[in-house]
Short mmCIF file of C-alpha atoms in Angstrom, two decimals:
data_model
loop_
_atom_site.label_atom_id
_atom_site.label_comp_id
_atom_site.label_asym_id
_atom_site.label_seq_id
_atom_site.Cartn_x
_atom_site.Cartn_y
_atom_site.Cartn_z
CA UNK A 1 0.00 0.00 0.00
CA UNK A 2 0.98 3.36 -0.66
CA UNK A 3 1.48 6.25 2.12
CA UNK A 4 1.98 9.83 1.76
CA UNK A 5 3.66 11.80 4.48
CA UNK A 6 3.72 15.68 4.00
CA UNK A 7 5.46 17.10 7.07
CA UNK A 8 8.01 20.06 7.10
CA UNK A 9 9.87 18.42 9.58
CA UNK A 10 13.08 16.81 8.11
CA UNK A 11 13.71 14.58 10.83
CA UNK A 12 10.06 13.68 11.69
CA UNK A 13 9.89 12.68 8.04
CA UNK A 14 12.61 10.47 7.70
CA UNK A 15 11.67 8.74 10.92
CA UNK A 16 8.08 8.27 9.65
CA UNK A 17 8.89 7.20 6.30
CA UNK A 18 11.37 4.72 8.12
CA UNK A 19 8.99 3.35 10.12
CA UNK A 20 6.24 2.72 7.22
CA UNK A 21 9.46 1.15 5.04
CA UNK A 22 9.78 -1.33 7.84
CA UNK A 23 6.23 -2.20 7.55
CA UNK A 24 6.92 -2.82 3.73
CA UNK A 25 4.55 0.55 3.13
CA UNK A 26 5.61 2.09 -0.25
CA UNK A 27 6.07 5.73 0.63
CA UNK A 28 6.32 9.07 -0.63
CA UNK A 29 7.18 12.74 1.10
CA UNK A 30 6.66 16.55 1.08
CA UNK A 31 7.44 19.01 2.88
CA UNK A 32 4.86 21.69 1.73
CA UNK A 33 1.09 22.13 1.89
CA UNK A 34 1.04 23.02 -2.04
CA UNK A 35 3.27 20.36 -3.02
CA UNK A 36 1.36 17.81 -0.65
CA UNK A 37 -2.70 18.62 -1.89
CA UNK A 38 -1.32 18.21 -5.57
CA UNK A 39 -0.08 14.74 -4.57
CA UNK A 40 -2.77 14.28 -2.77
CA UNK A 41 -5.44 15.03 -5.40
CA UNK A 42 -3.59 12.29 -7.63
CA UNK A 43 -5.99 9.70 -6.16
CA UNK A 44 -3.07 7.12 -5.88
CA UNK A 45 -2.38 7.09 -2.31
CA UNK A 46 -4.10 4.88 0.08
CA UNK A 47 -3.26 6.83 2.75
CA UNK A 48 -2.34 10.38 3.76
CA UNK A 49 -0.05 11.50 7.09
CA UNK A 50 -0.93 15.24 7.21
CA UNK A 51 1.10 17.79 9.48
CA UNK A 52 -1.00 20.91 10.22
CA UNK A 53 1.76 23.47 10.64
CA UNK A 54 2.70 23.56 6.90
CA UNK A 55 5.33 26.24 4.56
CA UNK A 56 2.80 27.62 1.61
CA UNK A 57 -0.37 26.12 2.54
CA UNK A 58 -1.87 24.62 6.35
CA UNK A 59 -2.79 21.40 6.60
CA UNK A 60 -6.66 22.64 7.23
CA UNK A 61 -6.50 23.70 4.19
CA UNK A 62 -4.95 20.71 2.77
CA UNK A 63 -7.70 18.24 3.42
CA UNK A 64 -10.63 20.85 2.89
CA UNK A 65 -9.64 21.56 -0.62
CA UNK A 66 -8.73 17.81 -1.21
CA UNK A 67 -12.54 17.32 0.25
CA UNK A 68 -14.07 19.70 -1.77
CA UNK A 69 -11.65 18.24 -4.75
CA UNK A 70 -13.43 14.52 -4.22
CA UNK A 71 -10.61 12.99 -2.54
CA UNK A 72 -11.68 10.01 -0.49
CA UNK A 73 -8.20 9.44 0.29
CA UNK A 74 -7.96 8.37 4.65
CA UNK A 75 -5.80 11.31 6.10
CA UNK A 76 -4.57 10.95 9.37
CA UNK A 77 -3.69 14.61 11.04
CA UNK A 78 -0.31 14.99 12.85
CA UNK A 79 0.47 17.91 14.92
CA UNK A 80 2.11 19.16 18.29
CA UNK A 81 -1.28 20.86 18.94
CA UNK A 82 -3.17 18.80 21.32
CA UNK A 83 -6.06 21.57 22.10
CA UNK A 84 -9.48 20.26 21.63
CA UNK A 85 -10.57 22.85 19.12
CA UNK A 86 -7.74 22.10 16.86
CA UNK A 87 -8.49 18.63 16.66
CA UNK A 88 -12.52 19.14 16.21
CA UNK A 89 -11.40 21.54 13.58
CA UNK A 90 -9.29 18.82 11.81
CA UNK A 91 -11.73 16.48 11.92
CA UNK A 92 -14.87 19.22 10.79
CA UNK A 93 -12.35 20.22 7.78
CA UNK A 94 -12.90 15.66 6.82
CA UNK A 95 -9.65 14.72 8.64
CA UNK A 96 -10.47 10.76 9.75
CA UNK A 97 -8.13 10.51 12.56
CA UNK A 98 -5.93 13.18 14.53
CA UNK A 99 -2.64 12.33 16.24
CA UNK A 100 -0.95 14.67 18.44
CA UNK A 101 3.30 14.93 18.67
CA UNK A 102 4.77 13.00 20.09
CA UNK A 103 2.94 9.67 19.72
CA UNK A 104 4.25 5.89 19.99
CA UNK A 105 5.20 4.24 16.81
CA UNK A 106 2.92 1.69 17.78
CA UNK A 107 -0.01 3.29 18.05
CA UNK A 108 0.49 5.79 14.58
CA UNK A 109 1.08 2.14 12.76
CA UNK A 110 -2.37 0.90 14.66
CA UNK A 111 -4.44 4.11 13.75
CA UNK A 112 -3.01 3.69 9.95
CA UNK A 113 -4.13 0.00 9.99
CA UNK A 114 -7.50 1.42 11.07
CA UNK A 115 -7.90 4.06 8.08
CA UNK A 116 -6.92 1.45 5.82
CA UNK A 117 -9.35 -0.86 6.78
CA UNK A 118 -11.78 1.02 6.77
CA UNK A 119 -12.07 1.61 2.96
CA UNK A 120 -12.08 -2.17 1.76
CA UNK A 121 -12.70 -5.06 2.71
CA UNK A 122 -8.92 -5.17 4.18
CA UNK A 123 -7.91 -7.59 7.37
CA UNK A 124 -3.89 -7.48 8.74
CA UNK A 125 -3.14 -9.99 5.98
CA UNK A 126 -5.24 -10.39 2.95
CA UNK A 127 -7.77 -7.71 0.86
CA UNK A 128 -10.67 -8.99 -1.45
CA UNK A 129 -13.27 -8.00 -3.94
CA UNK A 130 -15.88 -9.87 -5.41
CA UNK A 131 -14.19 -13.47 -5.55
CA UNK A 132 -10.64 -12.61 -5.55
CA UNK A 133 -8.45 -12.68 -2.19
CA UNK A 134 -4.90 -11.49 -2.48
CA UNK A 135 -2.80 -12.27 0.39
CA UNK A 136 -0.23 -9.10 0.98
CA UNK A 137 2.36 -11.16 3.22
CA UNK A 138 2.75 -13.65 0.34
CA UNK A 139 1.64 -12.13 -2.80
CA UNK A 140 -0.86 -14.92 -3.64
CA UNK A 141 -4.23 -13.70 -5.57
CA UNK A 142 -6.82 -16.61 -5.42
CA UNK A 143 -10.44 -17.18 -5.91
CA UNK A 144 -12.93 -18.26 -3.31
CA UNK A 145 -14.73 -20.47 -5.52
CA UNK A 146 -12.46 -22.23 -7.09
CA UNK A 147 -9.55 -22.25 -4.50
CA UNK A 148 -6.48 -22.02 -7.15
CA UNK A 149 -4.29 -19.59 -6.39
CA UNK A 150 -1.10 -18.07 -8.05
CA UNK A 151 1.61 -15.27 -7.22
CA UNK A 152 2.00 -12.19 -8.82
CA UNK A 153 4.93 -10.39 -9.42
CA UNK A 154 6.06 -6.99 -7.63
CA UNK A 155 3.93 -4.84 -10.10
CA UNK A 156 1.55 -7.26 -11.26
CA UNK A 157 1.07 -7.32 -6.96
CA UNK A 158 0.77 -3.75 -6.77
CA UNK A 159 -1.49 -2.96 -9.40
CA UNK A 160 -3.82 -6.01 -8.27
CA UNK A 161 -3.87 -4.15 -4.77
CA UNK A 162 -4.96 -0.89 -5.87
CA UNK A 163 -7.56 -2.11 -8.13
CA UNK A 164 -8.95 -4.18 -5.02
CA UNK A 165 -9.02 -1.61 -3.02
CA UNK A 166 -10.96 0.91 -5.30
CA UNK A 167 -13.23 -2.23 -6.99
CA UNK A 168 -16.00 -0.81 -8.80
CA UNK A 169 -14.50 2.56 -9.43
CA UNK A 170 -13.12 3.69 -12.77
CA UNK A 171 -8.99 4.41 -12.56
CA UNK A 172 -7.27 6.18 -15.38
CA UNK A 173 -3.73 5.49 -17.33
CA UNK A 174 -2.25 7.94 -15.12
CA UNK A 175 -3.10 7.25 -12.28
CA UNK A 176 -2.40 3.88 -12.37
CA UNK A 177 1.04 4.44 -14.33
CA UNK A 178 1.57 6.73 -11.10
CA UNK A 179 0.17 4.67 -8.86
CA UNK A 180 2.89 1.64 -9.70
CA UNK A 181 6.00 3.37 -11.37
CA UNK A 182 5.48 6.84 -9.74
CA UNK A 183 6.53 10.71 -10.29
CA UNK A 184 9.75 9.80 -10.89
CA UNK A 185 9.68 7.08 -13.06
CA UNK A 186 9.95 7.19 -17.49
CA UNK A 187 7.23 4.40 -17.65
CA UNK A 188 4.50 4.56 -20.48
CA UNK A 189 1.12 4.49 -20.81
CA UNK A 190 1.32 1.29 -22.44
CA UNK A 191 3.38 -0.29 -19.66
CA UNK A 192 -0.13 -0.01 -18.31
CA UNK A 193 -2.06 -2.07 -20.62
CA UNK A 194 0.62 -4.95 -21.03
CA UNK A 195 0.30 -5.30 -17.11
CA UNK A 196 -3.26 -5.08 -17.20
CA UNK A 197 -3.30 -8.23 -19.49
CA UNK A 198 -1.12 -10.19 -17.22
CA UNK A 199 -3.43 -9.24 -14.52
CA UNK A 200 -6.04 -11.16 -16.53
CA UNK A 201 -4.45 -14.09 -17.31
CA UNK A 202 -4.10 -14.24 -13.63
CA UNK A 203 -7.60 -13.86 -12.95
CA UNK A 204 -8.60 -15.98 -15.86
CA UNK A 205 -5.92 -18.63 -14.45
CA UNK A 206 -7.43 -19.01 -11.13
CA UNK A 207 -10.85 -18.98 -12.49
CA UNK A 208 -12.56 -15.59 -10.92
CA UNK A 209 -15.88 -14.45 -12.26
CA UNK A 210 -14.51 -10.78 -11.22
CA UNK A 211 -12.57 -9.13 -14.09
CA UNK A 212 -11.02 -5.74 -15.18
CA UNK A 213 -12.90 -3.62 -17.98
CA UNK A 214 -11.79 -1.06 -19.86
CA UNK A 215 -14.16 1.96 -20.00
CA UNK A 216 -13.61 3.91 -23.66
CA UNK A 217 -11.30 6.72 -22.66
CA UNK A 218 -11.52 7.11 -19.05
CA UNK A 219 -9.52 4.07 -17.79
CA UNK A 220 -9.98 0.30 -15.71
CA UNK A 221 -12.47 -0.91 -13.43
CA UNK A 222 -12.33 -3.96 -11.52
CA UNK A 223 -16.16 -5.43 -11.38
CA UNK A 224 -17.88 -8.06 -10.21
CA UNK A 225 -18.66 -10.73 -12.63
CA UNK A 226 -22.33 -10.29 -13.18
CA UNK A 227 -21.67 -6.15 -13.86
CA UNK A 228 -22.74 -4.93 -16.51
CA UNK A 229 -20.74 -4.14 -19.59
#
């Protein structure tokens, strides 16, 4: 899964993105308000660690534009303000959670287990939609009704896990080019499309009724078998 941190910090964010490496969270930083609600209202993060005393633009700010933007994104509010009005405020502005500085690593990794849940159908070890289970420790995607199971590679893993976890909504080229080969990365649109047709010879292989469609210029969905084409 894929974390953003956008703290000012330098120290609090290498600690934090150390800490979500160790839990074998993909993660990505920055260290502005601006910079962070443009990541932000990419749509590929699954989560979103949000410091309220930002350079450019508060975190308040942040999450109410990426609100009133349509970004469903969980966003978990970190601050050294522990006053009750700040954190009603936070949570008013469609903050989900609200963590006050300084916290145990322990219970930030709990609260992000929470957020994450709470968007799929996501326990500590597998996710699933429709009839397809895919097991994040071991990178196994099987079907319930059939029981065959096979593993996918790194991206073939990672694009199977964000199409779980936003079944039955439609995700474009760039986002999901994003979403597995990031900012940084040269990849093309196509790279897209050759992945999406090993993910359904995977599907196909273990014998799920739930299958990727392409929608005519807007992107993938992952639906249930019985959707509608």
């Amino acid at each position: 899964m894929k974390i953003l941190i956008v703290e000012d910090e330098i120290r609090m964010a290498q600690a934090l993105c150390e800490i979500l490496k160790l839990e074998k969270y993909e993660v990505d930083h920055c260290d502005n308000g601006f910079d962070g609600l443009r990541a932000i209202n990419s749509g590929i993060y699954d989560a979103v660690i949000l410091d309220v005393m930002l350079p450019l633009k508060n975190g308040y700010d942040v999450i109410r534009e990426a609100r009133h933007n349509g970004i469903k994104t969980p966003v978990l509010m970190l601050t050294a303000k522990s006053e009750l009005d700040d954190k009603v405020k936070g949570l008013d502005y469609g903050a989900d959670d609200y963590l006050t500085k300084p916290f145990m690593t322990k219970e930030l990794l709990a609260r992000i287990r929470a957020l994450l849940r709470r968007n799929a159908n996501v326990s500590d070890e597998t996710i699933a939609f429709g009839d397809v289970v895919l097991d994040k420790n071991t990178a196994m995607l099987s079907c319930k009704q059939t029981g065959r199971e096979i593993r996918l590679s790194e991206k073939e893993y990672r694009l199977m896990e964000y199409l779980i976890l936003n079944g039955g909504q439609i995700l474009s080229r760039e986002q999901l080019a994003l979403k597995i080969w990031g900012y940084d990365s040269e990849a093309e649109y196509n790279n897209v499309e050759v992945y999406m047709s090993f993910a359904r010879k995977k599907l196909t292989f273990v014998g799920a009724k739930t299958e990727i469609k392409a929608v005519r210029g807007l992107g993938y969905e992952l639906r249930h078998g019985d959707s509608n084409v």
